[in-house]
Coordinates of C-alpha atoms in Angstrom, one line a residue:
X1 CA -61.5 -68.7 33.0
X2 CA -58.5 -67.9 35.4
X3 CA -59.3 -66.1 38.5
X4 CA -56.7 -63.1 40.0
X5 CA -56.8 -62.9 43.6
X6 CA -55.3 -59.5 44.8
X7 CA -55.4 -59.7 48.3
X8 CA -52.5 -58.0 50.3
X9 CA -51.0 -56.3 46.9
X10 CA -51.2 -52.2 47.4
X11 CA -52.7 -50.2 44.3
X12 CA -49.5 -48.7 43.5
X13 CA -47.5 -52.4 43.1
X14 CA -50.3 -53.5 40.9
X15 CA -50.2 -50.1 38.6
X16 CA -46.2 -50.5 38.2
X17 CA -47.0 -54.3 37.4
X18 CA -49.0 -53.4 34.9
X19 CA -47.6 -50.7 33.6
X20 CA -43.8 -52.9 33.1
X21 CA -45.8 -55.8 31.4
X22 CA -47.6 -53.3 28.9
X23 CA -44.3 -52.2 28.0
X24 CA -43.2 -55.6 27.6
X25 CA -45.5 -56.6 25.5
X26 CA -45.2 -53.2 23.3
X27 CA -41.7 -54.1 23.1
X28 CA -41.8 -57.7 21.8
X29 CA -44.8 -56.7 19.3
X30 CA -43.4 -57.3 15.6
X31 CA -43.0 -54.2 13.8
X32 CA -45.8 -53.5 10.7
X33 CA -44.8 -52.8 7.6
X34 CA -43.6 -49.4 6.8
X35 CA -46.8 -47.4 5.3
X36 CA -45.6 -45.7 2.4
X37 CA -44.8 -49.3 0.5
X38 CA -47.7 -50.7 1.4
X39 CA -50.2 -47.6 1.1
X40 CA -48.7 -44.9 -1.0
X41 CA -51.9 -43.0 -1.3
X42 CA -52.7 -42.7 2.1
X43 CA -54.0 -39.6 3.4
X44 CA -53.0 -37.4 6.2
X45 CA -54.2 -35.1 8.4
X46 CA -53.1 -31.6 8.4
X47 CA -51.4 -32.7 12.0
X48 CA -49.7 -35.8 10.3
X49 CA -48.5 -34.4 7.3
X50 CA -47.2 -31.8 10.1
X51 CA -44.9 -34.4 11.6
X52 CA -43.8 -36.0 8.5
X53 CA -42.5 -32.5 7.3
X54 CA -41.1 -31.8 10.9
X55 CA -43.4 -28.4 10.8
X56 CA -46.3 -26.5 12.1
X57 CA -49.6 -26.9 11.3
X58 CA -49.8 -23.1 10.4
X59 CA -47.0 -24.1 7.8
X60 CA -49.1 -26.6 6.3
X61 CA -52.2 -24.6 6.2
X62 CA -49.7 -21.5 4.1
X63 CA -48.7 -24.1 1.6
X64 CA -52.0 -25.2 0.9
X65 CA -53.1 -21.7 0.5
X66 CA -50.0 -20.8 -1.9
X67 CA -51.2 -24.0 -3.7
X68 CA -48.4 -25.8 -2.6
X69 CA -49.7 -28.5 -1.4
X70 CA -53.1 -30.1 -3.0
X71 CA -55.2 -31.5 -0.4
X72 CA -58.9 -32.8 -0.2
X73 CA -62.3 -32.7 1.9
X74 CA -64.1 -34.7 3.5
X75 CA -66.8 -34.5 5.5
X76 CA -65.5 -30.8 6.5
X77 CA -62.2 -32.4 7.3
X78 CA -58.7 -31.6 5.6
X79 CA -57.0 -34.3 4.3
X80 CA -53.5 -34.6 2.3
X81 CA -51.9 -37.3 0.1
X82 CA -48.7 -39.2 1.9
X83 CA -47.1 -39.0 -2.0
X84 CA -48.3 -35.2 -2.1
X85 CA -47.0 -34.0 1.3
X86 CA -43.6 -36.0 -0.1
X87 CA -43.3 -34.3 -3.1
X88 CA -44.0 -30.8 -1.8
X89 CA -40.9 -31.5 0.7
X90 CA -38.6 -32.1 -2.5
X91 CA -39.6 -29.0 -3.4
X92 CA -39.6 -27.2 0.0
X93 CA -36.0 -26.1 1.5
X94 CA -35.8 -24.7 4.9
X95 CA -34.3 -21.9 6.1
X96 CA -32.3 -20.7 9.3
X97 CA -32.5 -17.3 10.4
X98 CA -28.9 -15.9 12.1
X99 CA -29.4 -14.7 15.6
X100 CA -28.3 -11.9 17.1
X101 CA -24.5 -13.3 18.2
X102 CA -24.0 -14.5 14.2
X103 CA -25.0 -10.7 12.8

């Protein structure tokens, strides 16, 4: 086993050090494979399925409740199918309000 010395090198130099060869490494890391080809049925949190559809949660929560979503529980926990949340956004078309300088 190799032994690091750090006499002499401040806190901060060490924490950037770090830091830059995290990144590095983060960088240079091969890229998985994209989820939905590999697991089309994978389920999502309320949260996730959030991002995917670029809404809220609240939004995901009033689709459900309207049925227009399906989603499942487990252990007291919301969950969504990746295919489900997918097919809903077919379906979905969002809206833009004018503002006030556009009425």
């Amino acid at each position: 086993m190799q032994q690091l010395i750090l006499s002499g090198v401040p806190y901060t130099q060490l924490l950037d050090d770090l830091r830059s060869l995290i990144r590095s490494e983060v960088q240079n890391a091969p890229a998985s494979a994209p989820t939905s080809a590999a697991e089309p049925d994978q389920l999502l949190s309320v949260r996730e399925a959030a991002q995917l559809l670029d809404v809220c949660s609240q939004t995901i929560h009033e689709w459900k409740r309207r049925g227009l979503l399906k989603f499942h529980k487990l252990s007291g926990r919301t969950y969504l199918k990746r295919t489900d949340v997918l097919a809903a956004l077919q379906g979905q078309q969002r809206t833009t309000k004018k503002g006030r300088a556009a009425k």
